[in-house]
Structures are given as structure tokens and as C-alpha cells.
mmCIF file of N, CA, C and O in Angstrom:
data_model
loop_
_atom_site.group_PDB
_atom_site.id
_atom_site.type_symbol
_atom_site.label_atom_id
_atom_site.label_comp_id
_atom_site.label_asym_id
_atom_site.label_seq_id
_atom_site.Cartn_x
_atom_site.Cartn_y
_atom_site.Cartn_z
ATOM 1 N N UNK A 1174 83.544 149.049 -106.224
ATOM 2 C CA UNK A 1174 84.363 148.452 -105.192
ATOM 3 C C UNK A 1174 85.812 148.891 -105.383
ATOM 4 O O UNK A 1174 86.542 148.408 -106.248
ATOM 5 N N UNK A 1175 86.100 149.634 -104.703
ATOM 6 C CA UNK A 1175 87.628 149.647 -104.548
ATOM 7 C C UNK A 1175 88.706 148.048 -103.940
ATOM 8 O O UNK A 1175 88.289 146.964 -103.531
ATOM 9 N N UNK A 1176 89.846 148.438 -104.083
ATOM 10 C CA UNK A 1176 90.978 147.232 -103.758
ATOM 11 C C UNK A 1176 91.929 147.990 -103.479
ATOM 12 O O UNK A 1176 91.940 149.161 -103.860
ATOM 13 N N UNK A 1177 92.999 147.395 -102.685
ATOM 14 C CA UNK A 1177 94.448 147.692 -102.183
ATOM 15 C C UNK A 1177 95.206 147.569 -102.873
ATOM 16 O O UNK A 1177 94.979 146.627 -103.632
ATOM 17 N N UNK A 1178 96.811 148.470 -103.189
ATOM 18 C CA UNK A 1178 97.616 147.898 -103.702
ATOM 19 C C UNK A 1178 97.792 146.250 -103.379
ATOM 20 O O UNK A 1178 97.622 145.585 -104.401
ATOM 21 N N UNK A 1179 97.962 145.802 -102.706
ATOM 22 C CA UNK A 1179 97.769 144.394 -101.848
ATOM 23 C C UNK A 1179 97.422 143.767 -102.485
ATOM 24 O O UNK A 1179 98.160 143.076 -103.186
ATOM 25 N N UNK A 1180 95.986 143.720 -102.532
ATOM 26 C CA UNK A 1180 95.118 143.116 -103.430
ATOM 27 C C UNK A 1180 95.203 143.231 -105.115
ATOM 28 O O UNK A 1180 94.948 142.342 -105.927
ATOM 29 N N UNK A 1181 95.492 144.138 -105.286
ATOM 30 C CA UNK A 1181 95.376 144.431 -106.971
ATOM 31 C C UNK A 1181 96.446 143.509 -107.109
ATOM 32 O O UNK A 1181 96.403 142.736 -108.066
ATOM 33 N N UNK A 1182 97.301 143.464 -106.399
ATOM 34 C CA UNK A 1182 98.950 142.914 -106.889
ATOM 35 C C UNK A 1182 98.555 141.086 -106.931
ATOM 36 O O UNK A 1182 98.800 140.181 -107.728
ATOM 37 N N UNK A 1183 97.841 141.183 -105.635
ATOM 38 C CA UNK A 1183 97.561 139.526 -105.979
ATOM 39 C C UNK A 1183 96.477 139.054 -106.953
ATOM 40 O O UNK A 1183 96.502 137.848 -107.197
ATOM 41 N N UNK A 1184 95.587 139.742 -107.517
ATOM 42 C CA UNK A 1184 94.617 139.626 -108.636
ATOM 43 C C UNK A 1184 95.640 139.513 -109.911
ATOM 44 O O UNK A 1184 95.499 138.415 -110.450
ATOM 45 N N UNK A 1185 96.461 140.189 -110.440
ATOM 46 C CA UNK A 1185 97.404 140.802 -111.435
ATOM 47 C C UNK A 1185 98.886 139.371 -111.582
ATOM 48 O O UNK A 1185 99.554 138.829 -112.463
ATOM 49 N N UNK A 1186 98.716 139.339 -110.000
ATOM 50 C CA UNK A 1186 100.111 137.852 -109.734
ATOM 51 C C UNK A 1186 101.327 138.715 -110.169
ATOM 52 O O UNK A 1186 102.138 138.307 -111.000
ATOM 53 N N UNK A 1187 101.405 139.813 -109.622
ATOM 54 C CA UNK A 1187 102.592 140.552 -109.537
ATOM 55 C C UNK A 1187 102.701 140.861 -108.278
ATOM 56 O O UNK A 1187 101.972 140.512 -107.350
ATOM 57 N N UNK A 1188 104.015 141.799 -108.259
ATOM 58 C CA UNK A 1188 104.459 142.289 -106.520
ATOM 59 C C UNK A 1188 103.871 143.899 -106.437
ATOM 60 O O UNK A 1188 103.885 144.788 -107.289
ATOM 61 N N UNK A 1189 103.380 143.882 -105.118
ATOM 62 C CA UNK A 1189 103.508 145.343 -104.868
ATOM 63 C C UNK A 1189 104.080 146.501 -105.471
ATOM 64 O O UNK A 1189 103.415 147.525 -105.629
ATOM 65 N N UNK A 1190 105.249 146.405 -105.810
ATOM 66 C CA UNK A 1190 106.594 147.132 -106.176
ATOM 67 C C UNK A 1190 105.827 147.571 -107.814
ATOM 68 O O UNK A 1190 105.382 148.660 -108.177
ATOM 69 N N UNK A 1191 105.907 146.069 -108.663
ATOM 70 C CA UNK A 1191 105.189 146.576 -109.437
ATOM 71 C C UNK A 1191 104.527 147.318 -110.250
ATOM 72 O O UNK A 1191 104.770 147.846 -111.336
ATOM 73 N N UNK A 1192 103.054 147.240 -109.069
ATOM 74 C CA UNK A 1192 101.999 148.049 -109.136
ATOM 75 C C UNK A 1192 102.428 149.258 -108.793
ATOM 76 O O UNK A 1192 101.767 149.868 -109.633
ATOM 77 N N UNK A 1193 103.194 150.359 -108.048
ATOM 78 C CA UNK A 1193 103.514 151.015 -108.117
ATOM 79 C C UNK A 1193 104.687 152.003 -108.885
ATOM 80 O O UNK A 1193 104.850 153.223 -108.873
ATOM 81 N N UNK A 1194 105.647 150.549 -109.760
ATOM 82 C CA UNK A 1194 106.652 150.852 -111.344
ATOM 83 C C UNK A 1194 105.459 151.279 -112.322
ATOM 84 O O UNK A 1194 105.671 152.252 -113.046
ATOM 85 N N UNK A 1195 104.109 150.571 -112.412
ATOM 86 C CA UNK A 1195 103.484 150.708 -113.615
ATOM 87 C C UNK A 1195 102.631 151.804 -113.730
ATOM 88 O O UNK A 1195 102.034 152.073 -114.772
ATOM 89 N N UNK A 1196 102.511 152.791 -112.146
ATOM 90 C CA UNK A 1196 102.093 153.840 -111.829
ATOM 91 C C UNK A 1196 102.830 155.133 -112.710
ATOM 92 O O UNK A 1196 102.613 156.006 -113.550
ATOM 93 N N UNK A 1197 104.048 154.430 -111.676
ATOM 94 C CA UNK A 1197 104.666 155.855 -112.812
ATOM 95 C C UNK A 1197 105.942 155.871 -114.342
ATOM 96 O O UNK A 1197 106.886 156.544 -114.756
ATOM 97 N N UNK A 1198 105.102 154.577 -114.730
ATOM 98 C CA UNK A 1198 105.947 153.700 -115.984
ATOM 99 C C UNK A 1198 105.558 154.005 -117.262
ATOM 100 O O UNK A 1198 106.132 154.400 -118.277
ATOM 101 N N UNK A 1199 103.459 153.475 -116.683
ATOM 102 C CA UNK A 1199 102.683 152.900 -117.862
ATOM 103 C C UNK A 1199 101.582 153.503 -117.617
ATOM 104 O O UNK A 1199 100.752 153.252 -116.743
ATOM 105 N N UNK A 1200 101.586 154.760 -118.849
ATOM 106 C CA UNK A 1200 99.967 155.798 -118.736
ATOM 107 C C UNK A 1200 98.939 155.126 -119.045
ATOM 108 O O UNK A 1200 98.032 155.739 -118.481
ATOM 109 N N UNK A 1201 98.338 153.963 -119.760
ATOM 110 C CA UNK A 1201 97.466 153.253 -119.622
ATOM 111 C C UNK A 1201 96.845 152.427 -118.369
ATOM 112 O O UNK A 1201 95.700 151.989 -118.258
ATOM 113 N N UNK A 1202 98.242 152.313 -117.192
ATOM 114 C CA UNK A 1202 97.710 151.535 -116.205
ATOM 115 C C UNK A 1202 96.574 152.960 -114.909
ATOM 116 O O UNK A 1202 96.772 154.122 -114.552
ATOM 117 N N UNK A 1203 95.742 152.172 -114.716
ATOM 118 C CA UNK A 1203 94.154 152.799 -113.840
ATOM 119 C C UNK A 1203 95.574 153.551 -112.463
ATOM 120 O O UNK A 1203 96.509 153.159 -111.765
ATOM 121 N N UNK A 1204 94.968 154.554 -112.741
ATOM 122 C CA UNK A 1204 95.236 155.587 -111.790
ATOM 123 C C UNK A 1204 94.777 155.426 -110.652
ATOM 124 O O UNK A 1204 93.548 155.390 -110.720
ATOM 125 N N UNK A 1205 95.316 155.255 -109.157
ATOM 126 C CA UNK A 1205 94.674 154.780 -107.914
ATOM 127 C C UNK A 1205 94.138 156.298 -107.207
ATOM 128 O O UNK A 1205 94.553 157.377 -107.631
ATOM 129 N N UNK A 1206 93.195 156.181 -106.119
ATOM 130 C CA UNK A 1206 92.200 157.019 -105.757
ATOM 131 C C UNK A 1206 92.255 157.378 -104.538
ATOM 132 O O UNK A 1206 91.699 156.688 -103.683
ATOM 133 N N UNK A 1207 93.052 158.729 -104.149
ATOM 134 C CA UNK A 1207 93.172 159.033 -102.560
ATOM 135 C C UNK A 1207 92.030 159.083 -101.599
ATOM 136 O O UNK A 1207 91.876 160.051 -100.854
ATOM 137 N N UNK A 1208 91.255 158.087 -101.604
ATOM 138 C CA UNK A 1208 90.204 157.736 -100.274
ATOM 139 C C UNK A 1208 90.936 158.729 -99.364
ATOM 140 O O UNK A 1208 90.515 159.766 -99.876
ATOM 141 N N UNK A 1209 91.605 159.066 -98.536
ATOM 142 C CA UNK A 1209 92.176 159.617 -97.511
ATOM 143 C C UNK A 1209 93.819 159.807 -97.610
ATOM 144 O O UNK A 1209 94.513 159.476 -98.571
ATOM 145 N N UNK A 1210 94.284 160.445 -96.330
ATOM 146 C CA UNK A 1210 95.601 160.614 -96.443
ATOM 147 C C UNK A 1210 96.524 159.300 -96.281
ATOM 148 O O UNK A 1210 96.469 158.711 -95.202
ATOM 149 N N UNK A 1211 97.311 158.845 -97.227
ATOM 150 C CA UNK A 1211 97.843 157.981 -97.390
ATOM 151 C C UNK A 1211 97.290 156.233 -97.360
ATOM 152 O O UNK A 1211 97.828 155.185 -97.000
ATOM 153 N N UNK A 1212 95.970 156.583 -97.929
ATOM 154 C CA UNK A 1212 95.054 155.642 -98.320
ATOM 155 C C UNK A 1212 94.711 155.595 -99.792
ATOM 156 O O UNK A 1212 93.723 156.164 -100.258
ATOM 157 N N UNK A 1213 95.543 154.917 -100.474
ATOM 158 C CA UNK A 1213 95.180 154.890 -102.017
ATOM 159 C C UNK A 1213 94.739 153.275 -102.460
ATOM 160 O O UNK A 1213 95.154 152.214 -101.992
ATOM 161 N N UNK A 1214 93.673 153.542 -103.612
ATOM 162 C CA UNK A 1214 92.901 152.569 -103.588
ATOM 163 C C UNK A 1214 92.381 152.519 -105.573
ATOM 164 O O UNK A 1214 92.226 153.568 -106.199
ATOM 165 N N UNK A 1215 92.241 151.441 -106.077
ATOM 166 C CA UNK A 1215 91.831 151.658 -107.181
ATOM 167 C C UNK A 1215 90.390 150.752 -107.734
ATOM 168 O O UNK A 1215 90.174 149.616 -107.313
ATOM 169 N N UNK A 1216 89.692 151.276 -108.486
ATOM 170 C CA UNK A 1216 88.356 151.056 -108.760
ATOM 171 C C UNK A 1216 88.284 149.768 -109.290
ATOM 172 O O UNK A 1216 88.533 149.813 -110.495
ATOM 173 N N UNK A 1217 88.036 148.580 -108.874
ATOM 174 C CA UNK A 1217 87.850 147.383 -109.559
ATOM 175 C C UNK A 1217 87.464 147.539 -111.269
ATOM 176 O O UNK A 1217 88.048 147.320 -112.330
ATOM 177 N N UNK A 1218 86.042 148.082 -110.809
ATOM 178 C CA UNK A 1218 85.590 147.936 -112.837
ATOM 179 C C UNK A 1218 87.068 148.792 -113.612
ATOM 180 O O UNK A 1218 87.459 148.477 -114.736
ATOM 181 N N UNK A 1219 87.730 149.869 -112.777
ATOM 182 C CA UNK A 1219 88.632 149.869 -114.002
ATOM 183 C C UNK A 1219 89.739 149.386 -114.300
ATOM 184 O O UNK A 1219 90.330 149.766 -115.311
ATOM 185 N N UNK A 1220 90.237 148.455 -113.482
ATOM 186 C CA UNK A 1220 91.389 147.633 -113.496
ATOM 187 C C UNK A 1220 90.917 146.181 -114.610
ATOM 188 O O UNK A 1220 91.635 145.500 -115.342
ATOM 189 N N UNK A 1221 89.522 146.115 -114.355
ATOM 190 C CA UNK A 1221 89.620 145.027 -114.719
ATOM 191 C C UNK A 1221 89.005 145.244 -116.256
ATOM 192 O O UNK A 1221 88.774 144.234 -116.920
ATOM 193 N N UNK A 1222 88.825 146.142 -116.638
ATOM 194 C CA UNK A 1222 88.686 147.238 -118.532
ATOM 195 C C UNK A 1222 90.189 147.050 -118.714
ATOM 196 O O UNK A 1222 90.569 146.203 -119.522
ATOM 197 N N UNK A 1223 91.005 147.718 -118.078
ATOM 198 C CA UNK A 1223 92.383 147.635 -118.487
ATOM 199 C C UNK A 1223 92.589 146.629 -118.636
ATOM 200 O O UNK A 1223 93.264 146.570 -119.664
ATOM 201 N N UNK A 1224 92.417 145.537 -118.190
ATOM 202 C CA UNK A 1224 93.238 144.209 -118.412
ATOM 203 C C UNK A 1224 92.460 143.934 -119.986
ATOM 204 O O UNK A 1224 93.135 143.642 -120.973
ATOM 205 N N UNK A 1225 90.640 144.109 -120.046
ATOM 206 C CA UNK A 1225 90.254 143.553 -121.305
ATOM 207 C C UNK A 1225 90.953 143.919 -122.352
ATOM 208 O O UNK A 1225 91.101 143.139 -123.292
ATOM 209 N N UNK A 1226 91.463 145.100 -122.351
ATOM 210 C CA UNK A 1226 92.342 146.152 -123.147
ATOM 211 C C UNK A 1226 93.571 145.502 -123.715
ATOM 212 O O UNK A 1226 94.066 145.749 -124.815
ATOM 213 N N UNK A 1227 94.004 144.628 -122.811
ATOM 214 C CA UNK A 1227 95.458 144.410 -123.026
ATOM 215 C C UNK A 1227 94.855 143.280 -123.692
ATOM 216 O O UNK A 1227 95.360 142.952 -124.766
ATOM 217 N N UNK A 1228 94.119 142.789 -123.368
ATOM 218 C CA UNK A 1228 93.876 140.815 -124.137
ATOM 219 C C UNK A 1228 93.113 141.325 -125.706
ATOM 220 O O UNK A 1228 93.342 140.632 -126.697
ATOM 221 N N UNK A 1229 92.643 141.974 -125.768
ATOM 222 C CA UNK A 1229 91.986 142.351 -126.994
ATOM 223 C C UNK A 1229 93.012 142.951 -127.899
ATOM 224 O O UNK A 1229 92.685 142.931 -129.086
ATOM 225 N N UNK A 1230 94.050 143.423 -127.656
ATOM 226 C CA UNK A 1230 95.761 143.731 -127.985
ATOM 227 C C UNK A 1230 96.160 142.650 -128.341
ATOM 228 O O UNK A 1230 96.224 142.268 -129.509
ATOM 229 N N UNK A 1231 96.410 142.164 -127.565
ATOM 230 C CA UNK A 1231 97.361 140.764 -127.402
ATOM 231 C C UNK A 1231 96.706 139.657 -128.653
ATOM 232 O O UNK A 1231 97.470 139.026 -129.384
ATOM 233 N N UNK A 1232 95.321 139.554 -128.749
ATOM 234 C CA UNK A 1232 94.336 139.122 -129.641
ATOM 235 C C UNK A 1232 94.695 137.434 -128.938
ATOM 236 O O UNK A 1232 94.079 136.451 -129.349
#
């Protein structure tokens, strides 16, 4: 299943803006997926690995 910036941002409880600082911030954050021209979209299962990532860090 893909999601929207939109959506990812409200799963995450951050802003839009964000999700697109941590694009080109933070090389660990899931790389989004050009479905089409100016349609970018990112893979649920891997957003939501990244997050296990960070809590298993965090301990």
C-alpha cells in the first residue's frame, strides 16, 4: 500500500514540510516512489520498519 505525503505526515504527527526536510536531511528516512509525474508516494511496510528502527534505537 502506498500513502501521500499527506498522509505519512499525519501517521508520523508531523507537517508536510517535514516530511520533505527529512527527505533531503535524513538518509535513513524511506525514499518516496514516482507512481507518475509529480505523484510521489511511499510504501507503507517501509515507513513503518523505519519507525521500528528508530524505537529499537531509542530502546
Amino acid at each position: 500500500m502506498f500513502i501521500s505525503d499527506k498522509e505519512l505526515a499525519a501517521r508520523l504527527s508531523i507537517s508536510r514540510s517535514t516530511v520533505w526536510r527529512w527527505i533531503r536531511e535524513n538518509h535513513t528516512f524511506p525514499r518516496p516512489y514516482a507512481l507518475s509525474s509529480g505523484c510521489k508516494r511511499w510504501k507503507l511496510t517501509e515507513v513503518d520498519e523505519w519507525v521500528e528502527t528508530l524505537q529499537l534505537v531509542r530502546g
